[in-house]
């Protein structure tokens, strides 16, 4: 019994905090909003630590490689895995909407968020780059920072022996910030418990309001995808052993994702879980941070639900071939442009509303749905990155990767 507690005490305390917070939210309702600052302090600590952690993990993973052809293959496989899983989640949701059509009248509500529509070129520029170096340190510039980290890693690789000292610095930074995350996670039971209390107490009642049917479809599809499709992906990656490895190490990432509603805040938990799953560091250190920004199965599902709701609001059918093909294309685009921060999908909503030619009145319903599905969306977005890393490993390292002794990222074997 003592050994069980020793092995799982972190998870036990985390779940205890979450359960206690959820119960407090149900009992005291909106009065638990007084606990929100405690949850935000924990979340801010994660956000502060995650920027240097992602930089060091990506730059050190690439800079420490000896076989650049291995990296090229891994990046190509990663792109295909990301695209395939996003399209599968979107197609599954389209099927669900056909089986359970969203046809009732929905009253559009007014939100306080101000949306500034920018030209598409400006959006792409802002997404990929920043005007100043210090702006890379903001989580709002996550993709730009990841691109800079990749460039730094390749530059270290190209520098050869002249860059040995810098490569060692990147490796040391990666190890140091892993431990920073471990220290911060000591506060997780209290921080996540407070945040769960706030979410349940403040947002829980809205789930039974006007948007109940669309939310029911989303959470139903999301739960099915989370349990069955992720298990299927893990099976493809490593058979029955892969399924066991995935779910055994997916508890903490899942709880952190739901509690924080942020894929970026969940990167440290995913990196630690991927290591325990047996994913090589050179794959996890690139796939997971990139996935937090570019790979969003949960956002793919919510994108389709939002489109179906908007079509129902304006009395249009969401069933023609042209509409479905455009929906799939927009879903992939939305998955790329959405930021990895809470409620960060407004730009994506503007994109699909503009693509279908809907008036501005179509925006508030889509925003409301995006806010209410955020916990499940983040759960799928974030924990989907670890199973994606397993798939990338399977198609990069071969089908027996789980049986191979884990190697350091600088000791990657040559390709056959």
Short mmCIF file of C-alpha atoms in Angstrom, two decimals:
data_model
loop_
_atom_site.label_atom_id
_atom_site.label_comp_id
_atom_site.label_asym_id
_atom_site.label_seq_id
_atom_site.Cartn_x
_atom_site.Cartn_y
_atom_site.Cartn_z
CA UNK A 1 0.00 0.00 0.00
CA UNK A 2 2.87 2.35 0.88
CA UNK A 3 4.63 1.62 -2.40
CA UNK A 4 1.39 2.35 -4.32
CA UNK A 5 1.04 5.71 -2.56
CA UNK A 6 4.70 6.52 -3.16
CA UNK A 7 4.38 5.81 -6.90
CA UNK A 8 1.08 7.62 -7.40
CA UNK A 9 0.99 10.27 -4.67
CA UNK A 10 1.37 13.09 -7.21
CA UNK A 11 -1.64 11.91 -9.19
CA UNK A 12 -3.65 11.17 -6.02
CA UNK A 13 -3.13 14.69 -4.64
CA UNK A 14 -3.84 16.25 -8.03
CA UNK A 15 -7.13 14.37 -8.42
CA UNK A 16 -8.04 15.15 -4.81
CA UNK A 17 -7.57 18.87 -5.46
CA UNK A 18 -9.62 18.73 -8.67
CA UNK A 19 -12.46 16.78 -7.03
CA UNK A 20 -12.51 19.12 -4.02
CA UNK A 21 -12.61 22.15 -6.33
CA UNK A 22 -15.40 20.69 -8.46
CA UNK A 23 -17.50 19.93 -5.38
CA UNK A 24 -16.92 23.46 -4.06
CA UNK A 25 -18.04 24.88 -7.41
CA UNK A 26 -21.23 22.80 -7.41
CA UNK A 27 -22.09 23.74 -3.82
CA UNK A 28 -21.18 27.43 -3.71
CA UNK A 29 -21.76 28.42 -7.35
CA UNK A 30 -20.42 31.82 -8.41
CA UNK A 31 -19.22 32.58 -4.88
CA UNK A 32 -16.15 30.41 -5.60
CA UNK A 33 -14.92 33.12 -8.00
CA UNK A 34 -12.96 34.36 -4.98
CA UNK A 35 -10.64 31.37 -5.58
CA UNK A 36 -9.89 32.37 -9.17
CA UNK A 37 -6.69 34.34 -8.30
CA UNK A 38 -5.17 31.20 -6.75
CA UNK A 39 -5.73 29.28 -9.98
CA UNK A 40 -4.43 32.18 -12.05
CA UNK A 41 -1.22 32.39 -9.99
CA UNK A 42 -0.54 28.72 -10.74
CA UNK A 43 -1.40 29.22 -14.41
CA UNK A 44 0.84 32.28 -14.66
CA UNK A 45 3.75 30.31 -13.22
CA UNK A 46 3.24 27.67 -15.90
CA UNK A 47 3.03 30.28 -18.66
CA UNK A 48 6.21 31.97 -17.39
CA UNK A 49 8.19 28.72 -17.33
CA UNK A 50 6.85 27.23 -20.55
CA UNK A 51 8.42 29.79 -22.93
CA UNK A 52 12.07 29.03 -22.01
CA UNK A 53 11.22 25.33 -21.65
CA UNK A 54 9.90 25.14 -25.22
CA UNK A 55 12.86 27.13 -26.58
CA UNK A 56 15.46 24.93 -24.90
CA UNK A 57 13.64 21.65 -25.65
CA UNK A 58 13.29 22.35 -29.41
CA UNK A 59 16.68 24.02 -29.93
CA UNK A 60 18.53 21.35 -27.93
CA UNK A 61 16.69 18.50 -29.67
CA UNK A 62 17.65 19.76 -33.13
CA UNK A 63 21.09 21.10 -32.18
CA UNK A 64 22.06 17.79 -30.57
CA UNK A 65 21.21 15.64 -33.58
CA UNK A 66 23.92 13.89 -35.54
CA UNK A 67 21.73 12.56 -38.36
CA UNK A 68 19.94 15.45 -40.09
CA UNK A 69 18.21 13.04 -42.49
CA UNK A 70 16.52 11.50 -39.46
CA UNK A 71 15.10 14.89 -38.54
CA UNK A 72 13.83 15.48 -42.09
CA UNK A 73 11.98 12.17 -42.06
CA UNK A 74 10.53 12.89 -38.62
CA UNK A 75 9.26 16.34 -39.65
CA UNK A 76 7.57 14.92 -42.77
CA UNK A 77 5.90 12.13 -40.76
CA UNK A 78 4.81 14.63 -38.10
CA UNK A 79 3.12 16.86 -40.70
CA UNK A 80 1.21 13.89 -42.15
CA UNK A 81 0.13 12.68 -38.68
CA UNK A 82 -1.10 16.15 -37.72
CA UNK A 83 -3.06 16.55 -40.96
CA UNK A 84 -4.56 13.04 -40.87
CA UNK A 85 -5.80 13.21 -37.27
CA UNK A 86 -7.34 16.69 -37.75
CA UNK A 87 -9.22 15.50 -40.86
CA UNK A 88 -10.37 12.32 -39.08
CA UNK A 89 -11.77 14.31 -36.14
CA UNK A 90 -13.51 16.75 -38.50
CA UNK A 91 -15.02 13.95 -40.62
CA UNK A 92 -16.29 12.15 -37.51
CA UNK A 93 -17.99 15.36 -36.35
CA UNK A 94 -19.62 15.93 -39.75
CA UNK A 95 -21.05 12.41 -39.51
CA UNK A 96 -22.34 13.12 -35.99
CA UNK A 97 -24.00 16.36 -37.14
CA UNK A 98 -25.71 14.45 -39.96
CA UNK A 99 -27.02 11.84 -37.49
CA UNK A 100 -28.01 14.43 -34.83
CA UNK A 101 -28.87 17.57 -36.82
CA UNK A 102 -28.75 20.93 -35.08
CA UNK A 103 -32.07 22.40 -36.17
CA UNK A 104 -33.61 24.24 -33.25
CA UNK A 105 -33.77 28.04 -33.11
CA UNK A 106 -30.85 29.51 -31.23
CA UNK A 107 -30.87 33.03 -29.89
CA UNK A 108 -27.68 34.92 -30.59
CA UNK A 109 -26.13 36.55 -27.53
CA UNK A 110 -23.84 39.54 -27.30
CA UNK A 111 -20.33 39.11 -25.97
CA UNK A 112 -18.00 41.82 -24.72
CA UNK A 113 -14.92 40.70 -26.68
CA UNK A 114 -13.77 43.15 -29.32
CA UNK A 115 -12.66 41.49 -32.54
CA UNK A 116 -10.48 43.50 -34.90
CA UNK A 117 -10.53 42.01 -38.37
CA UNK A 118 -7.16 42.31 -40.08
CA UNK A 119 -6.17 41.52 -43.69
CA UNK A 120 -5.25 37.86 -44.14
CA UNK A 121 -1.66 38.77 -45.04
CA UNK A 122 -1.26 40.72 -41.80
CA UNK A 123 -2.65 37.78 -39.82
CA UNK A 124 -0.12 35.39 -41.38
CA UNK A 125 2.74 37.83 -40.76
CA UNK A 126 1.74 38.24 -37.11
CA UNK A 127 1.31 34.48 -36.73
CA UNK A 128 4.78 33.57 -38.06
CA UNK A 129 6.98 36.47 -36.96
CA UNK A 130 7.40 39.35 -34.50
CA UNK A 131 8.85 42.81 -35.04
CA UNK A 132 11.13 42.70 -31.98
CA UNK A 133 13.10 39.94 -30.25
CA UNK A 134 11.45 40.53 -26.86
CA UNK A 135 8.02 39.85 -28.40
CA UNK A 136 9.10 36.23 -28.92
CA UNK A 137 8.91 35.83 -25.13
CA UNK A 138 5.12 36.28 -25.13
CA UNK A 139 2.91 33.19 -25.30
CA UNK A 140 0.81 35.10 -27.83
CA UNK A 141 3.77 34.74 -30.23
CA UNK A 142 4.15 31.03 -29.60
CA UNK A 143 4.47 29.89 -33.23
CA UNK A 144 6.97 32.66 -34.02
CA UNK A 145 9.02 31.61 -30.98
CA UNK A 146 8.90 27.94 -32.06
CA UNK A 147 10.13 28.89 -35.55
CA UNK A 148 12.96 30.88 -33.96
CA UNK A 149 13.81 27.86 -31.76
CA UNK A 150 13.94 25.60 -34.83
CA UNK A 151 16.24 28.08 -36.60
CA UNK A 152 18.48 28.24 -33.52
CA UNK A 153 18.66 24.44 -33.41
CA UNK A 154 19.62 24.15 -37.09
CA UNK A 155 22.18 26.96 -36.70
CA UNK A 156 23.74 25.08 -33.78
CA UNK A 157 23.82 21.95 -35.92
CA UNK A 158 25.49 23.80 -38.80
CA UNK A 159 28.09 25.42 -36.52
CA UNK A 160 29.57 21.99 -35.81
CA UNK A 161 32.44 21.93 -33.32
CA UNK A 162 32.38 25.73 -33.06
CA UNK A 163 28.90 25.49 -31.58
CA UNK A 164 29.69 22.71 -29.09
CA UNK A 165 29.61 25.03 -26.08
CA UNK A 166 26.32 26.57 -27.14
CA UNK A 167 24.85 23.10 -27.74
CA UNK A 168 25.87 22.15 -24.19
CA UNK A 169 24.20 25.34 -22.93
CA UNK A 170 20.96 24.37 -24.71
CA UNK A 171 21.10 20.86 -23.23
CA UNK A 172 21.69 22.25 -19.73
CA UNK A 173 18.88 24.78 -20.13
CA UNK A 174 16.53 22.00 -21.18
CA UNK A 175 17.34 19.99 -18.04
CA UNK A 176 17.08 23.00 -15.73
CA UNK A 177 13.65 24.05 -16.96
CA UNK A 178 12.36 20.49 -16.73
CA UNK A 179 13.09 20.77 -12.99
CA UNK A 180 11.49 24.23 -12.85
CA UNK A 181 8.31 22.57 -14.12
CA UNK A 182 8.59 19.82 -11.49
CA UNK A 183 8.78 22.47 -8.76
CA UNK A 184 5.79 24.40 -10.12
CA UNK A 185 3.72 21.22 -10.34
CA UNK A 186 4.06 20.81 -6.57
CA UNK A 187 1.42 23.55 -6.42
CA UNK A 188 -0.87 21.82 -8.93
CA UNK A 189 -3.39 20.29 -6.45
CA UNK A 190 -4.17 23.72 -4.98
CA UNK A 191 -3.90 25.69 -8.25
CA UNK A 192 -5.94 23.32 -10.41
CA UNK A 193 -8.43 22.73 -7.59
CA UNK A 194 -9.11 26.48 -7.37
CA UNK A 195 -9.43 26.78 -11.15
CA UNK A 196 -11.83 23.82 -11.35
CA UNK A 197 -13.96 25.37 -8.61
CA UNK A 198 -14.16 28.60 -10.62
CA UNK A 199 -15.02 26.86 -13.89
CA UNK A 200 -17.72 24.64 -12.39
CA UNK A 201 -19.21 27.40 -10.27
CA UNK A 202 -19.28 30.14 -12.92
CA UNK A 203 -19.63 28.38 -16.28
CA UNK A 204 -21.38 25.14 -15.29
CA UNK A 205 -24.97 26.51 -15.44
CA UNK A 206 -24.47 27.81 -18.99
CA UNK A 207 -24.01 24.26 -20.26
CA UNK A 208 -27.75 23.67 -19.78
CA UNK A 209 -28.90 26.81 -21.56
CA UNK A 210 -29.62 27.73 -25.15
CA UNK A 211 -26.72 25.80 -26.64
CA UNK A 212 -27.35 22.50 -24.84
CA UNK A 213 -27.90 20.41 -27.99
CA UNK A 214 -24.81 21.57 -29.85
CA UNK A 215 -22.74 21.24 -26.68
CA UNK A 216 -24.15 17.75 -26.14
CA UNK A 217 -23.00 16.72 -29.61
CA UNK A 218 -19.58 18.27 -29.06
CA UNK A 219 -18.96 16.64 -25.70
CA UNK A 220 -20.34 13.32 -26.97
CA UNK A 221 -18.09 13.29 -30.03
CA UNK A 222 -15.18 14.58 -27.95
CA UNK A 223 -15.55 11.84 -25.33
CA UNK A 224 -15.81 9.17 -28.03
CA UNK A 225 -12.75 10.54 -29.81
CA UNK A 226 -10.77 10.82 -26.57
CA UNK A 227 -11.43 7.24 -25.45
CA UNK A 228 -11.71 5.24 -28.67
CA UNK A 229 -9.76 7.13 -31.34
CA UNK A 230 -6.83 7.92 -29.05
CA UNK A 231 -6.78 4.25 -28.02
CA UNK A 232 -6.81 3.30 -31.72
CA UNK A 233 -3.93 5.68 -32.46
CA UNK A 234 -1.96 4.26 -29.52
CA UNK A 235 -2.67 0.73 -30.81
CA UNK A 236 -1.39 1.66 -34.28
CA UNK A 237 1.69 3.16 -32.65
CA UNK A 238 2.53 0.29 -30.32
CA UNK A 239 -0.17 -2.38 -30.15
CA UNK A 240 -1.71 -3.34 -26.80
CA UNK A 241 1.47 -2.23 -25.05
CA UNK A 242 1.12 1.16 -26.69
CA UNK A 243 -2.43 1.55 -25.36
CA UNK A 244 -1.30 0.68 -21.83
CA UNK A 245 1.66 3.06 -22.02
CA UNK A 246 -0.51 5.91 -23.29
CA UNK A 247 -3.33 5.73 -20.75
CA UNK A 248 -1.04 4.98 -17.81
CA UNK A 249 0.82 8.23 -18.42
CA UNK A 250 -2.05 10.39 -19.67
CA UNK A 251 -3.72 11.16 -16.33
CA UNK A 252 -1.68 14.20 -15.29
CA UNK A 253 -1.69 15.79 -18.80
CA UNK A 254 -5.47 15.27 -19.03
CA UNK A 255 -6.14 16.85 -15.64
CA UNK A 256 -3.80 19.76 -16.37
CA UNK A 257 -5.40 20.36 -19.79
CA UNK A 258 -8.95 20.50 -18.42
CA UNK A 259 -7.91 22.62 -15.46
CA UNK A 260 -5.88 25.22 -17.35
CA UNK A 261 -7.74 25.27 -20.71
CA UNK A 262 -4.37 25.91 -22.34
CA UNK A 263 -2.40 23.65 -24.67
CA UNK A 264 0.70 25.76 -24.08
CA UNK A 265 0.49 25.45 -20.28
CA UNK A 266 0.23 21.68 -20.77
CA UNK A 267 3.46 21.33 -22.79
CA UNK A 268 5.63 20.47 -19.75
CA UNK A 269 3.20 17.76 -18.59
CA UNK A 270 3.06 16.33 -22.12
CA UNK A 271 6.85 16.28 -22.44
CA UNK A 272 7.16 14.39 -19.16
CA UNK A 273 4.40 11.96 -20.18
CA UNK A 274 5.95 11.34 -23.62
CA UNK A 275 9.25 10.47 -21.95
CA UNK A 276 7.49 7.89 -19.76
CA UNK A 277 5.68 6.53 -22.85
CA UNK A 278 9.06 5.81 -24.41
CA UNK A 279 9.00 8.48 -27.11
CA UNK A 280 12.57 9.55 -28.02
CA UNK A 281 13.41 13.07 -26.90
CA UNK A 282 14.31 14.26 -30.40
CA UNK A 283 10.72 13.49 -31.43
CA UNK A 284 8.82 14.63 -28.32
CA UNK A 285 10.83 17.86 -27.95
CA UNK A 286 9.79 18.92 -31.46
CA UNK A 287 6.38 17.28 -31.95
CA UNK A 288 4.74 18.34 -28.68
CA UNK A 289 5.61 22.08 -28.71
CA UNK A 290 4.73 22.31 -32.42
CA UNK A 291 1.56 20.30 -31.79
CA UNK A 292 0.45 22.74 -29.09
CA UNK A 293 0.25 25.40 -31.78
CA UNK A 294 -0.48 23.51 -35.02
CA UNK A 295 -2.27 20.27 -34.06
CA UNK A 296 -5.76 20.63 -32.61
CA UNK A 297 -8.18 17.71 -32.84
CA UNK A 298 -10.50 19.36 -30.30
CA UNK A 299 -10.57 22.64 -32.22
CA UNK A 300 -11.28 20.67 -35.39
CA UNK A 301 -14.39 19.17 -33.79
CA UNK A 302 -15.54 22.52 -32.38
CA UNK A 303 -14.97 24.19 -35.76
CA UNK A 304 -17.44 21.83 -37.42
CA UNK A 305 -19.98 22.26 -34.59
CA UNK A 306 -19.71 26.06 -34.85
CA UNK A 307 -20.25 25.91 -38.61
CA UNK A 308 -23.30 23.66 -38.20
CA UNK A 309 -24.78 26.00 -35.58
CA UNK A 310 -24.26 29.10 -37.73
CA UNK A 311 -25.79 27.33 -40.75
CA UNK A 312 -28.80 26.34 -38.62
CA UNK A 313 -29.18 29.90 -37.33
CA UNK A 314 -29.40 31.26 -40.87
CA UNK A 315 -31.58 28.44 -42.17
CA UNK A 316 -28.99 26.92 -44.51
CA UNK A 317 -28.24 23.25 -45.04
CA UNK A 318 -24.89 21.94 -43.91
CA UNK A 319 -24.87 18.98 -46.27
CA UNK A 320 -23.77 19.84 -49.83
CA UNK A 321 -20.48 18.45 -51.17
CA UNK A 322 -19.06 21.95 -51.72
CA UNK A 323 -19.96 22.98 -48.16
CA UNK A 324 -18.39 19.86 -46.64
CA UNK A 325 -15.16 20.13 -48.66
CA UNK A 326 -14.81 23.81 -47.74
CA UNK A 327 -15.57 22.94 -44.11
CA UNK A 328 -12.74 20.38 -44.04
CA UNK A 329 -10.33 22.86 -45.60
CA UNK A 330 -11.34 25.62 -43.19
CA UNK A 331 -11.00 23.20 -40.27
CA UNK A 332 -7.37 22.47 -41.16
CA UNK A 333 -6.71 26.21 -41.52
CA UNK A 334 -8.46 27.02 -38.23
CA UNK A 335 -6.44 24.31 -36.48
CA UNK A 336 -3.26 26.04 -37.67
CA UNK A 337 -4.16 29.67 -36.96
CA UNK A 338 -5.75 29.23 -33.52
CA UNK A 339 -3.41 30.14 -30.69
CA UNK A 340 -2.65 27.73 -27.85
CA UNK A 341 -4.14 30.03 -25.20
CA UNK A 342 -7.56 29.91 -23.49
CA UNK A 343 -10.42 30.98 -25.76
CA UNK A 344 -7.97 31.77 -28.56
CA UNK A 345 -10.09 30.72 -31.53
CA UNK A 346 -11.75 34.01 -32.48
CA UNK A 347 -9.52 34.57 -35.51
CA UNK A 348 -10.43 31.09 -36.76
CA UNK A 349 -14.12 31.85 -36.32
CA UNK A 350 -13.74 35.03 -38.36
CA UNK A 351 -12.05 33.03 -41.11
CA UNK A 352 -14.85 30.52 -41.60
CA UNK A 353 -17.58 33.16 -41.24
CA UNK A 354 -15.88 35.21 -43.94
CA UNK A 355 -15.34 32.16 -46.15
CA UNK A 356 -19.05 31.28 -46.14
CA UNK A 357 -20.15 34.90 -46.48
CA UNK A 358 -22.12 35.12 -43.23
CA UNK A 359 -22.85 38.53 -41.66
CA UNK A 360 -21.17 39.71 -38.41
CA UNK A 361 -24.21 38.48 -36.42
CA UNK A 362 -22.90 34.94 -36.94
CA UNK A 363 -19.86 35.61 -34.75
CA UNK A 364 -21.33 35.75 -31.18
CA UNK A 365 -22.90 32.24 -31.26
CA UNK A 366 -19.64 30.75 -32.53
CA UNK A 367 -17.73 32.57 -29.80
CA UNK A 368 -20.09 31.37 -27.07
CA UNK A 369 -19.75 27.75 -28.19
CA UNK A 370 -15.98 28.14 -28.38
CA UNK A 371 -15.90 29.36 -24.79
CA UNK A 372 -18.16 26.62 -23.40
CA UNK A 373 -16.34 23.74 -25.12
CA UNK A 374 -12.88 25.06 -24.20
CA UNK A 375 -12.12 22.46 -21.46
CA UNK A 376 -12.89 19.45 -23.68
CA UNK A 377 -11.26 21.11 -26.70
CA UNK A 378 -8.04 21.68 -24.75
CA UNK A 379 -8.14 18.11 -23.46
CA UNK A 380 -8.28 16.76 -27.03
CA UNK A 381 -5.87 19.33 -28.46
CA UNK A 382 -3.24 18.75 -25.83
CA UNK A 383 -3.37 15.03 -25.05
CA UNK A 384 -3.66 14.38 -28.78
CA UNK A 385 -0.09 15.65 -29.08
CA UNK A 386 1.35 12.81 -27.00
CA UNK A 387 -0.42 10.10 -28.99
CA UNK A 388 0.64 11.92 -32.17
CA UNK A 389 4.23 11.76 -30.90
CA UNK A 390 3.77 8.00 -30.45
CA UNK A 391 2.54 7.70 -34.05
CA UNK A 392 5.46 9.77 -35.32
CA UNK A 393 7.83 7.46 -33.42
CA UNK A 394 6.15 4.40 -34.90
CA UNK A 395 6.58 5.59 -38.49
CA UNK A 396 10.05 7.05 -37.90
CA UNK A 397 11.69 4.43 -35.68
CA UNK A 398 9.78 1.33 -36.80
CA UNK A 399 7.14 -0.92 -35.26
CA UNK A 400 9.43 -2.26 -32.52
CA UNK A 401 10.26 1.16 -31.04
CA UNK A 402 8.74 0.31 -27.66
CA UNK A 403 11.11 -2.65 -27.33
CA UNK A 404 14.22 -0.60 -28.07
CA UNK A 405 16.14 0.79 -25.11
CA UNK A 406 15.68 4.56 -24.94
CA UNK A 407 18.57 6.52 -26.39
CA UNK A 408 19.78 10.03 -25.91
CA UNK A 409 18.77 12.50 -28.57
CA UNK A 410 22.44 12.86 -29.63
CA UNK A 411 22.79 9.10 -30.17
CA UNK A 412 20.18 8.49 -32.84
CA UNK A 413 21.00 5.46 -34.98
CA UNK A 414 21.62 5.81 -38.66
CA UNK A 415 18.72 4.99 -40.93
CA UNK A 416 18.71 1.58 -42.54
#
